[in-house]
Tab-separated table of C-alpha atoms in Angstrom:
chain	number	residue	atom	x	y	z
I	1	GLY	CA	0.000	0.000	0.000
I	2	ALA	CA	0.915	3.650	-0.241
I	3	VAL	CA	3.057	4.858	2.640
I	4	VAL	CA	3.282	8.332	4.090
I	5	SER	CA	5.869	9.205	6.693
I	6	GLN	CA	6.199	12.146	9.030
I	7	HIS	CA	9.245	13.446	10.811
I	8	PRO	CA	9.659	13.948	13.642
I	9	SER	CA	7.113	11.754	15.368
I	10	TRP	CA	7.227	13.993	18.412
I	11	VAL	CA	8.909	17.259	19.297
I	12	ILE	CA	9.160	19.432	22.377
I	13	CYS	CA	10.172	23.038	21.956
I	14	LYS	CA	10.332	26.264	23.898
I	15	SER	CA	7.791	29.001	23.415
I	16	GLY	CA	8.838	31.414	20.680
I	17	THR	CA	10.827	28.948	18.627
I	18	SER	CA	9.897	27.522	15.237
I	19	VAL	CA	9.356	23.874	14.455
I	20	LYS	CA	9.391	22.170	11.053
I	21	ILE	CA	7.449	18.984	10.377
I	22	GLU	CA	8.066	16.939	7.246
I	23	CYS	CA	5.558	14.822	5.365
I	24	ARG	CA	6.794	12.422	2.706
I	25	SER	CA	5.062	10.072	0.317
I	26	LEU	CA	7.458	7.144	0.132
I	27	ASP	CA	6.259	5.102	-2.815
I	28	PHE	CA	4.041	7.406	-4.831
I	29	GLN	CA	3.893	10.955	-6.116
I	30	ALA	CA	1.591	13.364	-4.382
I	31	THR	CA	0.813	16.655	-6.056
I	32	THR	CA	-1.559	17.400	-3.215
I	33	MET	CA	-0.997	16.925	0.469
I	34	PHE	CA	-3.196	17.925	3.366
I	35	TRP	CA	-2.329	19.082	6.867
I	36	TYR	CA	-4.646	18.339	9.759
I	37	ARG	CA	-4.614	19.179	13.420
I	38	GLN	CA	-6.107	16.976	16.094
I	39	PHE	CA	-6.788	18.096	19.635
I	40	PRO	CA	-7.262	15.471	22.346
I	41	LYS	CA	-10.569	13.662	22.042
I	42	GLN	CA	-11.512	15.782	19.054
I	43	SER	CA	-11.734	15.312	15.346
I	44	LEU	CA	-9.110	15.951	12.726
I	45	MET	CA	-9.487	19.500	11.500
I	46	LEU	CA	-8.152	20.368	8.066
I	47	MET	CA	-5.697	23.236	8.302
I	48	ALA	CA	-4.528	23.588	4.728
I	49	THR	CA	-4.183	21.973	1.349
I	50	SER	CA	-0.660	21.883	0.004
I	51	ASN	CA	-0.115	21.818	-3.750
I	52	GLU	CA	3.251	21.061	-5.302
I	53	GLY	CA	4.784	24.112	-6.859
I	54	SER	CA	2.159	26.573	-5.703
I	55	LYS	CA	0.909	28.325	-2.595
I	56	ALA	CA	-1.031	26.385	-0.023
I	57	THR	CA	-4.723	26.957	0.482
I	58	TYR	CA	-5.576	27.600	4.106
I	59	GLU	CA	-8.859	26.889	5.834
I	60	GLN	CA	-10.778	29.697	7.451
I	61	GLY	CA	-9.309	30.686	10.774
I	62	VAL	CA	-5.855	29.210	10.152
I	63	GLU	CA	-3.066	31.799	10.209
I	64	LYS	CA	-0.967	31.321	7.106
I	65	ASP	CA	1.901	33.377	8.516
I	66	LYS	CA	2.050	31.155	11.560
I	67	PHE	CA	1.722	27.816	9.822
I	68	LEU	CA	4.039	28.004	6.825
I	69	ILE	CA	3.604	25.254	4.264
I	70	ASN	CA	6.047	24.410	1.521
I	71	HIS	CA	5.472	21.691	-1.069
I	72	ALA	CA	8.648	21.836	-3.097
I	73	SER	CA	8.592	18.349	-4.595
I	74	LEU	CA	6.129	15.623	-5.506
I	75	THR	CA	7.034	13.642	-2.413
I	76	LEU	CA	7.653	16.240	0.288
I	77	SER	CA	5.589	18.853	2.061
I	78	THR	CA	6.685	20.715	5.176
I	79	LEU	CA	4.738	22.514	7.851
I	80	THR	CA	6.603	25.078	9.918
I	81	VAL	CA	4.994	26.329	13.093
I	82	THR	CA	6.545	29.754	13.601
I	83	SER	CA	6.937	31.379	16.997
I	84	ALA	CA	5.232	28.460	18.644
I	85	HIS	CA	3.167	28.978	21.790
I	86	PRO	CA	1.691	26.464	24.236
I	87	GLU	CA	-1.700	26.717	22.531
I	88	ASP	CA	-0.069	25.326	19.365
I	89	SER	CA	0.577	22.071	21.183
I	90	SER	CA	-1.332	19.440	19.287
I	91	PHE	CA	-1.117	16.379	17.079
I	92	TYR	CA	-0.384	17.307	13.469
I	93	ILE	CA	-1.242	14.792	10.757
I	94	CYS	CA	-0.558	14.975	7.061
I	95	SER	CA	-2.107	13.035	4.233
I	96	ALA	CA	-1.087	12.658	0.614
I	97	ARG	CA	-3.267	12.116	-2.383
I	98	ASP	CA	-2.153	9.369	-4.730
I	99	TRP	CA	-2.686	10.324	-8.360
I	100	GLY	CA	-2.166	6.764	-9.400
I	101	ARG	CA	-5.159	5.415	-7.475
I	102	GLU	CA	-8.382	6.861	-8.796
I	103	VAL	CA	-11.833	5.463	-8.081
I	104	ALA	CA	-14.890	7.268	-9.408
I	105	GLY	CA	-12.924	10.449	-9.875
I	106	TYR	CA	-11.439	10.337	-6.409
I	107	ASN	CA	-7.785	9.868	-5.583
I	108	GLU	CA	-7.465	8.261	-2.181
I	109	GLN	CA	-5.695	10.049	0.635
I	110	PHE	CA	-3.124	8.184	2.670
I	111	PHE	CA	-2.291	9.391	6.132
I	112	GLY	CA	0.966	9.799	7.953
I	113	PRO	CA	1.463	8.631	11.541
I	114	GLY	CA	1.288	12.141	12.947
I	115	THR	CA	3.613	14.439	14.859
I	116	ARG	CA	2.965	15.375	18.456
I	117	LEU	CA	4.096	18.910	19.186
I	118	THR	CA	4.476	20.111	22.758
I	119	VAL	CA	5.359	23.742	23.322
I	120	LEU	CA	6.638	24.589	26.782
G	1	ALA	CA	-21.851	24.400	7.659
G	2	GLN	CA	-21.027	20.833	6.791
G	3	SER	CA	-20.483	18.599	9.800
G	4	VAL	CA	-20.176	14.979	10.808
G	5	SER	CA	-21.525	13.656	14.101
G	6	GLN	CA	-20.457	10.529	15.881
G	7	HIS	CA	-22.626	10.259	18.927
G	8	ASN	CA	-20.811	7.413	20.638
G	9	HIS	CA	-17.533	8.717	21.996
G	10	HIS	CA	-16.611	5.568	23.902
G	11	VAL	CA	-17.860	2.047	23.374
G	12	ILE	CA	-16.870	-0.978	25.432
G	13	LEU	CA	-17.756	-4.459	24.223
G	14	SER	CA	-16.847	-8.027	24.993
G	15	GLU	CA	-15.392	-10.222	22.300
G	16	ALA	CA	-17.980	-11.718	19.954
G	17	ALA	CA	-20.452	-8.928	20.642
G	18	SER	CA	-21.969	-7.099	17.706
G	19	LEU	CA	-20.921	-3.555	16.944
G	20	GLU	CA	-22.727	-0.595	15.472
G	21	LEU	CA	-21.207	2.877	15.454
G	22	GLY	CA	-23.362	5.773	14.421
G	23	CYS	CA	-22.423	8.473	11.940
G	24	ASN	CA	-24.632	11.295	10.730
G	25	TYR	CA	-23.689	14.137	8.442
G	26	SER	CA	-25.215	17.426	7.502
G	27	TYR	CA	-24.958	18.194	3.809
G	28	GLY	CA	-27.692	18.202	1.226
G	29	GLY	CA	-25.672	17.475	-1.882
G	30	THR	CA	-23.829	14.471	-3.198
G	31	VAL	CA	-21.379	13.001	-0.739
G	32	ASN	CA	-18.792	10.293	-0.564
G	33	LEU	CA	-18.574	8.590	2.813
G	34	PHE	CA	-15.679	6.942	4.586
G	35	TRP	CA	-14.812	5.093	7.750
G	36	TYR	CA	-11.236	5.201	8.962
G	37	VAL	CA	-9.654	3.270	11.817
G	38	GLN	CA	-6.692	4.270	13.936
G	39	TYR	CA	-5.128	1.466	15.936
G	40	PRO	CA	-3.114	2.473	19.009
G	41	GLY	CA	0.100	4.116	17.919
G	42	GLN	CA	-0.649	3.777	14.230
G	43	HIS	CA	-1.814	6.011	11.418
G	44	LEU	CA	-5.315	6.337	10.039
G	45	GLN	CA	-6.315	3.524	7.708
G	46	LEU	CA	-9.281	3.338	5.383
G	47	LEU	CA	-11.814	0.704	6.446
G	48	LEU	CA	-14.371	1.246	3.730
G	49	LYS	CA	-15.912	3.883	1.513
G	50	TYR	CA	-19.169	4.593	-0.270
G	51	PHE	CA	-19.336	6.478	-3.549
G	52	SER	CA	-22.469	5.190	-5.273
G	53	GLY	CA	-24.483	2.055	-5.988
G	54	ASP	CA	-25.296	-0.532	-3.353
G	55	PRO	CA	-25.776	1.373	-0.099
G	56	LEU	CA	-24.423	-1.570	1.886
G	57	VAL	CA	-20.660	-1.418	1.660
G	58	LYS	CA	-18.296	-4.125	2.789
G	59	GLY	CA	-14.818	-3.236	3.959
G	60	ILE	CA	-11.771	-4.904	5.369
G	61	LYS	CA	-11.652	-7.054	8.495
G	62	GLY	CA	-15.352	-7.943	8.376
G	63	PHE	CA	-16.663	-4.398	8.706
G	64	GLU	CA	-19.582	-3.084	6.735
G	65	ALA	CA	-21.537	0.159	6.611
G	66	GLU	CA	-24.925	1.147	5.336
G	67	PHE	CA	-25.675	4.460	3.684
G	68	ILE	CA	-29.209	5.628	4.401
G	69	LYS	CA	-29.683	8.793	2.411
G	70	SER	CA	-33.004	9.737	4.002
G	71	LYS	CA	-31.389	9.668	7.436
G	72	PHE	CA	-28.077	11.227	6.372
G	73	SER	CA	-26.433	8.294	8.098
G	74	PHE	CA	-23.546	5.922	7.422
G	75	ASN	CA	-23.359	3.550	10.377
G	76	LEU	CA	-20.519	1.100	10.763
G	77	ARG	CA	-21.250	-2.489	11.760
G	78	LYS	CA	-19.473	-5.705	12.561
G	79	PRO	CA	-21.361	-8.813	13.650
G	80	SER	CA	-18.691	-10.152	15.990
G	81	VAL	CA	-15.850	-8.003	17.295
G	82	GLN	CA	-12.424	-9.197	18.296
G	83	TRP	CA	-9.963	-7.869	20.841
G	84	SER	CA	-7.822	-6.673	17.928
G	85	ASP	CA	-10.615	-4.303	16.870
G	86	THR	CA	-9.750	-2.057	19.805
G	87	ALA	CA	-9.071	1.263	18.112
G	88	GLU	CA	-10.511	4.665	17.358
G	89	TYR	CA	-12.954	4.885	14.478
G	90	PHE	CA	-13.575	8.020	12.432
G	91	CYS	CA	-16.376	8.702	10.024
G	92	ALA	CA	-15.611	11.193	7.245
G	93	VAL	CA	-17.522	12.887	4.490
G	94	ARG	CA	-16.307	14.280	1.213
G	95	PRO	CA	-18.840	16.801	-0.097
G	96	ASP	CA	-19.441	16.982	-3.865
G	97	SER	CA	-16.265	16.986	-5.904
G	98	SER	CA	-14.105	18.491	-3.202
G	99	TYR	CA	-11.005	16.645	-2.084
G	100	LYS	CA	-11.521	17.829	1.451
G	101	LEU	CA	-12.515	15.313	4.070
G	102	ILE	CA	-14.660	16.392	6.999
G	103	PHE	CA	-14.170	14.129	9.973
G	104	GLY	CA	-16.351	13.225	12.912
G	105	SER	CA	-14.961	13.405	16.429
G	106	GLY	CA	-14.219	9.695	16.544
G	107	THR	CA	-15.375	6.749	18.634
G	108	ARG	CA	-12.998	4.881	20.876
G	109	LEU	CA	-13.793	1.189	20.914
G	110	LEU	CA	-12.449	-1.076	23.617
G	111	VAL	CA	-13.003	-4.778	23.158
G	112	ARG	CA	-12.486	-6.834	26.277
G	113	PRO	CA	-11.123	-10.355	25.772
């Protein structure tokens, strides 16, 4: 099956620092990747859609200057949390859409294992 | 606004019991429906999906779900659960031709051996 990895799997940082999270599609090309945020006991909330070679599309209420997304290649998207604060502590999950697997006009999304960010 | 509701936040069952997890969505247009499972320490995996046709969908590991359009529901079922089914289950909706997935809040299932 299609595999998506995330690095790091967990990170602890001091308030005010920036943290970069990588999302890679290991065995397929992904022109589109998605970044989600999951609070404890809550649903995954889509933060942004990352398109290779173009600017990311952010969901309403998500600060694009705080959550910088770069999708420089067909297999890598990065999310940088700038000037992190304790309220940014969360579980960040990426998914990648596989162009090679289309069913009824839909390309399935495959999810990474997530990155737990703790800001002290 | 589009939303997905999973009313059961925690479910505890004994092995061999039958399972039904509820999922309701609010959207009047065409939708695709999904159930994902997240085993402890692992990533989200697709259990099954509905796009069109037979409203009773069969997925992996003996799971099935039924789409009832009139009730805006897509409940997940399994006739006999196993200890290994202990996981968190998420219902998700894809409205129209969007590639966005809208997730429910999840249901944590604990199966006691």
